[in-house]
Short mmCIF file of N, CA, C and O in Angstrom, two decimals:
data_model
loop_
_atom_site.label_atom_id
_atom_site.label_comp_id
_atom_site.label_asym_id
_atom_site.label_seq_id
_atom_site.Cartn_x
_atom_site.Cartn_y
_atom_site.Cartn_z
N MET A 1 -7.33 7.74 -15.34
CA MET A 1 -7.37 8.31 -14.00
C MET A 1 -7.36 6.58 -12.97
O MET A 1 -7.64 5.69 -13.90
N GLU A 2 -5.85 6.90 -12.45
CA GLU A 2 -6.14 5.75 -11.43
C GLU A 2 -7.01 5.26 -10.38
O GLU A 2 -7.77 6.37 -9.78
N SER A 3 -7.24 4.22 -10.07
CA SER A 3 -8.17 4.09 -9.37
C SER A 3 -8.07 2.74 -7.62
O SER A 3 -7.45 2.22 -8.47
N TYR A 4 -8.31 2.82 -6.82
CA TYR A 4 -7.97 2.29 -5.72
C TYR A 4 -8.53 1.82 -4.94
O TYR A 4 -9.84 2.57 -4.50
N VAL A 5 -8.67 0.60 -4.02
CA VAL A 5 -9.43 0.01 -2.95
C VAL A 5 -8.77 -0.17 -2.32
O VAL A 5 -7.81 -0.31 -1.87
N GLN A 6 -9.49 -0.09 -0.62
CA GLN A 6 -8.96 -0.07 0.64
C GLN A 6 -9.04 -1.16 0.77
O GLN A 6 -9.90 -1.65 0.83
N ILE A 7 -7.54 -1.92 1.27
CA ILE A 7 -8.04 -3.73 2.29
C ILE A 7 -7.51 -3.35 3.49
O ILE A 7 -6.79 -2.39 3.78
N THR A 8 -7.86 -4.23 4.13
CA THR A 8 -7.34 -4.73 5.83
C THR A 8 -5.69 -4.33 6.19
O THR A 8 -4.93 -4.54 4.80
N ASN A 9 -5.42 -3.53 6.56
CA ASN A 9 -3.96 -3.86 7.64
C ASN A 9 -3.71 -5.11 7.52
O ASN A 9 -2.89 -6.14 7.52
N GLU A 10 -4.57 -6.48 7.72
CA GLU A 10 -3.77 -8.18 7.80
C GLU A 10 -4.13 -8.60 6.35
O GLU A 10 -2.65 -8.74 6.40
N ALA A 11 -4.64 -8.29 5.98
CA ALA A 11 -4.42 -8.58 4.13
C ALA A 11 -2.94 -7.60 3.75
O ALA A 11 -2.29 -8.36 3.17
N ALA A 12 -3.10 -6.64 3.97
CA ALA A 12 -1.84 -6.04 3.59
C ALA A 12 -0.36 -6.31 4.53
O ALA A 12 0.30 -6.63 3.55
N ALA A 13 -1.06 -6.89 5.49
CA ALA A 13 0.75 -7.92 6.28
C ALA A 13 0.88 -9.15 5.61
O ALA A 13 2.01 -9.39 5.10
N GLU A 14 -0.09 -9.28 5.27
CA GLU A 14 0.47 -10.78 4.61
C GLU A 14 1.01 -10.53 3.14
O GLU A 14 2.11 -11.68 2.63
N MET A 15 -0.12 -9.78 2.32
CA MET A 15 0.58 -9.79 0.93
C MET A 15 2.19 -8.51 1.00
O MET A 15 3.33 -10.06 0.45
N ILE A 16 2.75 -8.44 2.69
CA ILE A 16 3.66 -7.67 2.24
C ILE A 16 4.84 -9.10 2.89
O ILE A 16 5.82 -9.55 2.42
N LEU A 17 4.18 -9.48 3.99
CA LEU A 17 5.46 -11.06 4.34
C LEU A 17 5.42 -12.04 3.80
O LEU A 17 6.59 -12.71 3.04
N GLU A 18 5.12 -12.56 2.53
CA GLU A 18 4.71 -12.90 1.63
C GLU A 18 5.60 -12.74 -0.12
O GLU A 18 5.41 -13.59 -0.83
N GLY A 19 5.55 -11.47 0.38
CA GLY A 19 6.62 -10.78 -1.03
C GLY A 19 5.42 -10.46 -1.44
O GLY A 19 6.57 -9.27 -2.86
N ASN A 20 4.48 -10.27 -1.62
CA ASN A 20 3.91 -9.93 -2.68
C ASN A 20 3.07 -8.08 -3.39
O ASN A 20 2.19 -7.59 -3.00
N PHE A 21 4.45 -7.34 -2.46
CA PHE A 21 4.12 -5.62 -1.94
C PHE A 21 4.19 -5.15 -2.90
O PHE A 21 3.97 -4.10 -2.99
N SER A 22 4.38 -5.66 -4.66
CA SER A 22 4.76 -4.55 -5.57
C SER A 22 3.63 -4.13 -6.14
O SER A 22 3.51 -3.16 -6.97
N GLU A 23 2.54 -4.86 -5.57
CA GLU A 23 0.51 -4.55 -5.90
C GLU A 23 0.26 -3.13 -4.89
O GLU A 23 -0.70 -3.54 -5.11
N LEU A 24 1.31 -3.47 -3.87
CA LEU A 24 0.48 -3.10 -2.84
C LEU A 24 0.42 -1.41 -2.83
O LEU A 24 1.58 -0.74 -2.95
N TRP A 25 -0.05 -0.61 -2.22
CA TRP A 25 -0.28 0.69 -1.82
C TRP A 25 -0.29 1.29 -0.82
O TRP A 25 -1.27 0.69 0.10
N PHE A 26 0.35 2.55 -0.27
CA PHE A 26 -0.74 3.18 0.90
C PHE A 26 -0.65 4.68 1.13
O PHE A 26 0.34 5.24 0.68
N LYS A 27 -1.64 5.47 2.02
CA LYS A 27 -1.48 6.51 2.37
C LYS A 27 -0.30 7.16 3.00
O LYS A 27 0.11 6.95 3.83
N SER A 28 0.57 8.40 2.29
CA SER A 28 1.73 8.96 2.72
C SER A 28 0.75 10.05 2.68
O SER A 28 1.05 11.29 1.33
N ASP A 29 0.82 10.65 3.47
CA ASP A 29 0.67 12.25 3.83
C ASP A 29 -1.32 12.22 3.06
O ASP A 29 -2.18 11.93 3.59
N LYS A 30 -0.69 13.04 2.05
CA LYS A 30 -2.25 13.56 1.17
C LYS A 30 -2.16 12.13 -0.11
O LYS A 30 -2.49 12.37 -0.69
N ASP A 31 -0.51 11.53 -0.37
CA ASP A 31 -0.77 10.48 -1.62
C ASP A 31 -0.84 9.31 -1.12
O ASP A 31 -0.53 9.09 -0.33
N ILE A 32 -1.22 8.86 -2.10
CA ILE A 32 -0.78 7.29 -2.00
C ILE A 32 0.00 6.46 -2.80
O ILE A 32 0.64 7.41 -4.37
N VAL A 33 1.31 6.69 -2.31
CA VAL A 33 2.80 6.12 -2.93
C VAL A 33 2.11 4.39 -2.78
O VAL A 33 2.48 3.35 -2.38
N LYS A 34 3.46 3.41 -3.97
CA LYS A 34 3.31 2.77 -4.06
C LYS A 34 4.60 1.96 -3.13
O LYS A 34 5.82 2.86 -2.57
N CYS A 35 4.32 0.75 -1.87
CA CYS A 35 5.15 0.15 -0.91
C CYS A 35 6.61 -0.57 -1.43
O CYS A 35 7.19 0.20 -0.86
N SER A 36 6.76 -0.30 -2.29
CA SER A 36 7.73 -1.07 -3.34
C SER A 36 8.40 0.11 -3.32
O SER A 36 9.85 -0.18 -3.27
N LEU A 37 8.54 1.49 -3.33
CA LEU A 37 9.20 2.81 -3.67
C LEU A 37 9.56 2.75 -1.93
O LEU A 37 10.41 4.07 -1.37
N ARG A 38 8.93 2.61 -0.73
CA ARG A 38 9.26 2.78 0.37
C ARG A 38 9.77 1.70 1.35
O ARG A 38 9.42 1.02 1.10
N ILE A 39 10.19 2.20 2.79
CA ILE A 39 10.01 1.36 3.66
C ILE A 39 9.58 1.58 4.62
O ILE A 39 8.59 2.57 5.00
N ILE A 40 8.82 0.63 4.74
CA ILE A 40 7.69 0.17 6.08
C ILE A 40 7.93 -0.20 7.02
O ILE A 40 8.65 -1.42 7.05
N ARG A 41 7.98 0.30 8.30
CA ARG A 41 8.38 -0.17 9.71
C ARG A 41 6.96 -1.03 10.45
O ARG A 41 5.63 -0.14 9.80
N LEU A 42 7.66 -2.16 10.46
CA LEU A 42 6.15 -3.19 10.87
C LEU A 42 5.49 -2.71 11.90
O LEU A 42 4.63 -2.63 12.42
N GLU A 43 6.10 -1.71 12.95
CA GLU A 43 5.58 -1.17 14.28
C GLU A 43 4.22 -0.29 13.31
O GLU A 43 3.83 -0.09 14.21
N LYS A 44 4.74 0.33 12.23
CA LYS A 44 3.89 1.26 12.03
C LYS A 44 2.67 1.13 11.86
O LYS A 44 1.52 1.76 11.13
N LEU A 45 2.70 -0.55 11.16
CA LEU A 45 1.78 -0.72 10.19
C LEU A 45 0.44 -0.74 10.27
O LEU A 45 -0.92 -0.12 9.84
N PRO A 46 0.48 -0.65 11.77
CA PRO A 46 -2.07 -0.53 12.20
C PRO A 46 -1.77 0.49 12.29
O PRO A 46 -3.34 0.70 11.95
N GLU A 47 -1.33 1.99 11.51
CA GLU A 47 -2.03 3.58 11.84
C GLU A 47 -1.91 3.86 9.65
O GLU A 47 -2.57 4.21 9.74
N LEU A 48 -0.98 2.73 9.28
CA LEU A 48 -1.59 3.44 8.12
C LEU A 48 -2.37 2.89 6.68
O LEU A 48 -3.42 1.54 8.27
N THR A 49 -2.72 3.02 5.84
CA THR A 49 -4.05 2.75 5.13
C THR A 49 -3.34 2.11 3.72
O THR A 49 -2.98 2.78 3.02
N PHE A 50 -3.63 0.83 3.64
CA PHE A 50 -3.18 0.27 2.20
C PHE A 50 -4.79 0.19 1.43
O PHE A 50 -5.77 0.23 1.51
N PHE A 51 -3.30 0.20 0.20
CA PHE A 51 -4.84 0.07 -1.47
C PHE A 51 -3.96 -0.67 -2.58
O PHE A 51 -2.65 -1.23 -1.83
N VAL A 52 -5.30 -1.30 -3.10
CA VAL A 52 -4.88 -2.12 -3.90
C VAL A 52 -5.05 -1.38 -5.58
O VAL A 52 -6.20 -0.60 -5.52
N ARG A 53 -4.08 -0.84 -6.28
CA ARG A 53 -4.69 -0.30 -7.15
C ARG A 53 -5.89 -0.86 -8.65
O ARG A 53 -5.52 -2.25 -8.54
N LEU A 54 -7.01 -0.78 -8.83
CA LEU A 54 -7.72 -1.11 -9.72
C LEU A 54 -7.65 -1.05 -11.40
O LEU A 54 -8.04 -2.41 -11.72
N SER A 55 -6.87 0.01 -11.45
CA SER A 55 -6.80 0.24 -13.12
C SER A 55 -5.86 -0.07 -13.49
O SER A 55 -4.28 -0.30 -12.65
N ASP A 56 -5.44 0.53 -14.81
CA ASP A 56 -4.07 -0.74 -15.51
C ASP A 56 -2.93 0.42 -15.72
O ASP A 56 -2.39 0.34 -15.92
N GLU A 57 -3.66 1.58 -15.56
CA GLU A 57 -3.38 2.56 -15.70
C GLU A 57 -1.37 2.68 -14.96
O GLU A 57 -1.86 2.67 -13.92
N LYS A 58 -0.37 2.94 -15.37
CA LYS A 58 0.84 3.27 -14.56
C LYS A 58 0.70 4.86 -14.06
O LYS A 58 1.39 5.29 -14.95
#
């Protein structure tokens, strides 16, 4: 089972701007999806909930 921990939007923005979004996830409707699989509009950043995965399962 995958485990996630929520991070602040500021930390997520920093990860995105540094190009480190491969390990970043966000809540989309009822699912948690990988950021590298979606287009994130910067103006929507404050409305999103971001996570990093704790488990090693893929």
